[in-house]
Short mmCIF file of C-alpha atoms in Angstrom, two decimals:
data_model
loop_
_atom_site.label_atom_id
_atom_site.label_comp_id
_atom_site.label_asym_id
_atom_site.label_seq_id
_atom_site.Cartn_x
_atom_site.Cartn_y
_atom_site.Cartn_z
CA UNK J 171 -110.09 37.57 -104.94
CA UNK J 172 -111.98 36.63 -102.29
CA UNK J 173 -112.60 37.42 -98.44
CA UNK J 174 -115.16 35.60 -96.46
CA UNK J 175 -115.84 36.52 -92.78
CA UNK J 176 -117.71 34.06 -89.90
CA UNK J 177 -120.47 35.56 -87.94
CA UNK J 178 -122.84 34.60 -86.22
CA UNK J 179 -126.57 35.61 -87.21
CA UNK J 180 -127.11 36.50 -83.52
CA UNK J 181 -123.70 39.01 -83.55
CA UNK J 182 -124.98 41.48 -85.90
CA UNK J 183 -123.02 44.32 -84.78
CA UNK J 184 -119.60 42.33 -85.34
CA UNK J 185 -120.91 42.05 -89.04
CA UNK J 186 -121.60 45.37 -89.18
CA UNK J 187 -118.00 46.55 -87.77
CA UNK J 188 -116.26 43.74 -90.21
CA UNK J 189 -118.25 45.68 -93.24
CA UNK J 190 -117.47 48.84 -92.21
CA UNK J 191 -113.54 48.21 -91.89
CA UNK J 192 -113.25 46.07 -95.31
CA UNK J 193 -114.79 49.33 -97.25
CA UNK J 194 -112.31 52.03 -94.95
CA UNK J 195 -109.21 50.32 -96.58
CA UNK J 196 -108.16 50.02 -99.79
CA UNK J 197 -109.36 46.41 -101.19
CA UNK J 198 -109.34 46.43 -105.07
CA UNK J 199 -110.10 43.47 -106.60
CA UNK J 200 -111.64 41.70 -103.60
CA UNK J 201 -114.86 40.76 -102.73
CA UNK J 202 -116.09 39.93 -98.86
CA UNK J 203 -118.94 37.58 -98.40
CA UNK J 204 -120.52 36.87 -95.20
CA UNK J 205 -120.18 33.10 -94.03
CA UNK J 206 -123.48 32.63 -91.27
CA UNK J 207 -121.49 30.14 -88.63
CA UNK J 208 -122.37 26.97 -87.45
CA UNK J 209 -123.91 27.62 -83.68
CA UNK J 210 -122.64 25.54 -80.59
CA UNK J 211 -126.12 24.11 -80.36
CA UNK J 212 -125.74 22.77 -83.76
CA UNK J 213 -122.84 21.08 -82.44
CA UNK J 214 -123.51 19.52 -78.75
CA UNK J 215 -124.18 15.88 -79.74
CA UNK J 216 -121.21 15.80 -81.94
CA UNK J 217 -118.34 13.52 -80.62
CA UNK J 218 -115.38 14.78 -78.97
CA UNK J 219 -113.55 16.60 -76.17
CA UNK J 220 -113.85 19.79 -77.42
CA UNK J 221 -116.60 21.73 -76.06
CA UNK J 222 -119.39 22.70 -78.59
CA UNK J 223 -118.61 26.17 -79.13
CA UNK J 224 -114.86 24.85 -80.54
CA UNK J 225 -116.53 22.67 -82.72
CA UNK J 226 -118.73 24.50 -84.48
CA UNK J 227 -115.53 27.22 -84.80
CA UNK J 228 -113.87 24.20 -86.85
CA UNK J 229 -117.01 22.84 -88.48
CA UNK J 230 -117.71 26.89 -89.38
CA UNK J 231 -114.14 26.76 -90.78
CA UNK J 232 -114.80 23.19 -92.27
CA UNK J 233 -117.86 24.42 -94.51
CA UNK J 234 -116.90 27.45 -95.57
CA UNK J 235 -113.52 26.23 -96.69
CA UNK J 236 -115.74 23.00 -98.44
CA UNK J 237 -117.69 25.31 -100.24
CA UNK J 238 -114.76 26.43 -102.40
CA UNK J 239 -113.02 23.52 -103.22
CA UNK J 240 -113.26 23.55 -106.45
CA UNK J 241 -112.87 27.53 -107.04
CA UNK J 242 -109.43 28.85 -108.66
CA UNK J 243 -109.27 32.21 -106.94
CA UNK J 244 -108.15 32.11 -103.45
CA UNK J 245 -109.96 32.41 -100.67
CA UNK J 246 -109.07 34.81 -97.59
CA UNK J 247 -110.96 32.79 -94.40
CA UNK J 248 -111.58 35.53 -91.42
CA UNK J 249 -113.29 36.05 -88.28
CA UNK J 250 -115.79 38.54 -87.59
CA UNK J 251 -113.20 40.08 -84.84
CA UNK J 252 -110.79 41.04 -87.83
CA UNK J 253 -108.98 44.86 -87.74
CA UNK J 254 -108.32 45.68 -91.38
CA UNK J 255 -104.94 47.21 -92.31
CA UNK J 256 -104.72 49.55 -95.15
CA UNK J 257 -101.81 47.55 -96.51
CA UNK J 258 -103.04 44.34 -96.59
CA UNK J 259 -104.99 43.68 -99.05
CA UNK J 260 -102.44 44.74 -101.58
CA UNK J 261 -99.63 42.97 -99.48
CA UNK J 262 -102.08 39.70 -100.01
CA UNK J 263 -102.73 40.82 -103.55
CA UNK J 264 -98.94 40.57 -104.27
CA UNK J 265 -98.54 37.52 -102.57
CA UNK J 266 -101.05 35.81 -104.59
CA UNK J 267 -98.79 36.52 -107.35
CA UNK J 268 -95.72 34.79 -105.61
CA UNK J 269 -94.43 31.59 -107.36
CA UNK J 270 -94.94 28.42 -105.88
CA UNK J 271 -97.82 26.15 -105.29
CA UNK J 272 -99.65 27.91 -101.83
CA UNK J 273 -102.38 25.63 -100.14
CA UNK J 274 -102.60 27.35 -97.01
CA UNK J 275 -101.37 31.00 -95.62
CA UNK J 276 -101.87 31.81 -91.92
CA UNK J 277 -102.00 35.84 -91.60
CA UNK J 278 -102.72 36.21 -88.00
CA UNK J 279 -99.97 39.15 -88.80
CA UNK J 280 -99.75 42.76 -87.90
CA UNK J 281 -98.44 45.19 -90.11
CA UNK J 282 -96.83 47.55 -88.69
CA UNK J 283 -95.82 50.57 -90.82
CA UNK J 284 -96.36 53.57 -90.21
CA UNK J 285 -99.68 55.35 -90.83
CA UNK J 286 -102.13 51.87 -91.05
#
């Protein structure tokens, strides 16, 4: 499966804490990928109330999301502020397996047991 983190290329020590945390836990059978985020400049002619920095969080979302439309694995979106558990990649794993038809999952979870 799939993780895929977005950083900034200027905010190279948040891709260098993300990296380190992903290999501290156990991840078997995922993969992370970088994701370089669209910048605020990119974004300040774009219409809309939203100041730029917002929209080039949802256009970063937006194209990295587009890019794997058409995959069949899932795809675990994250920020580059993410704390890894030690449970939950194999709590993910597991619920990849789940029945049902999933589109979306929203994981801004804690686990909470003991010891992670």
């Amino acid at each position: 499966m799939k993780a895929a983190f977005i950083n900034l290329e200027t905010a190279s020590a948040r891709r260098v804490q993300v990296e380190a945390g992903f290999a501290a836990v156990p991840h078997e059978g995922w993969s992370l990928a970088r994701f370089a985020a669209v910048t605020a400049a990119e974004m300040s002619e774009a219409p809309g109330a939203l100041r730029p920095a917002e929209k080039a969080c949802f256009e970063s979302h937006r194209r990295l999301i587009g890019q794997h439309l058409d995959d069949q694995a899932p795809l675990y979106v994250l920020e580059d502020d993410v704390a890894f558990s030690k449970a939950a990649f194999p709590v993910l794993a597991a619920m990849a397996q789940a029945p049902g038809d999933w589109e979306v999952l929203f994981t801004d979870v804690a686990f909470l047991q003991a010891g992670y």
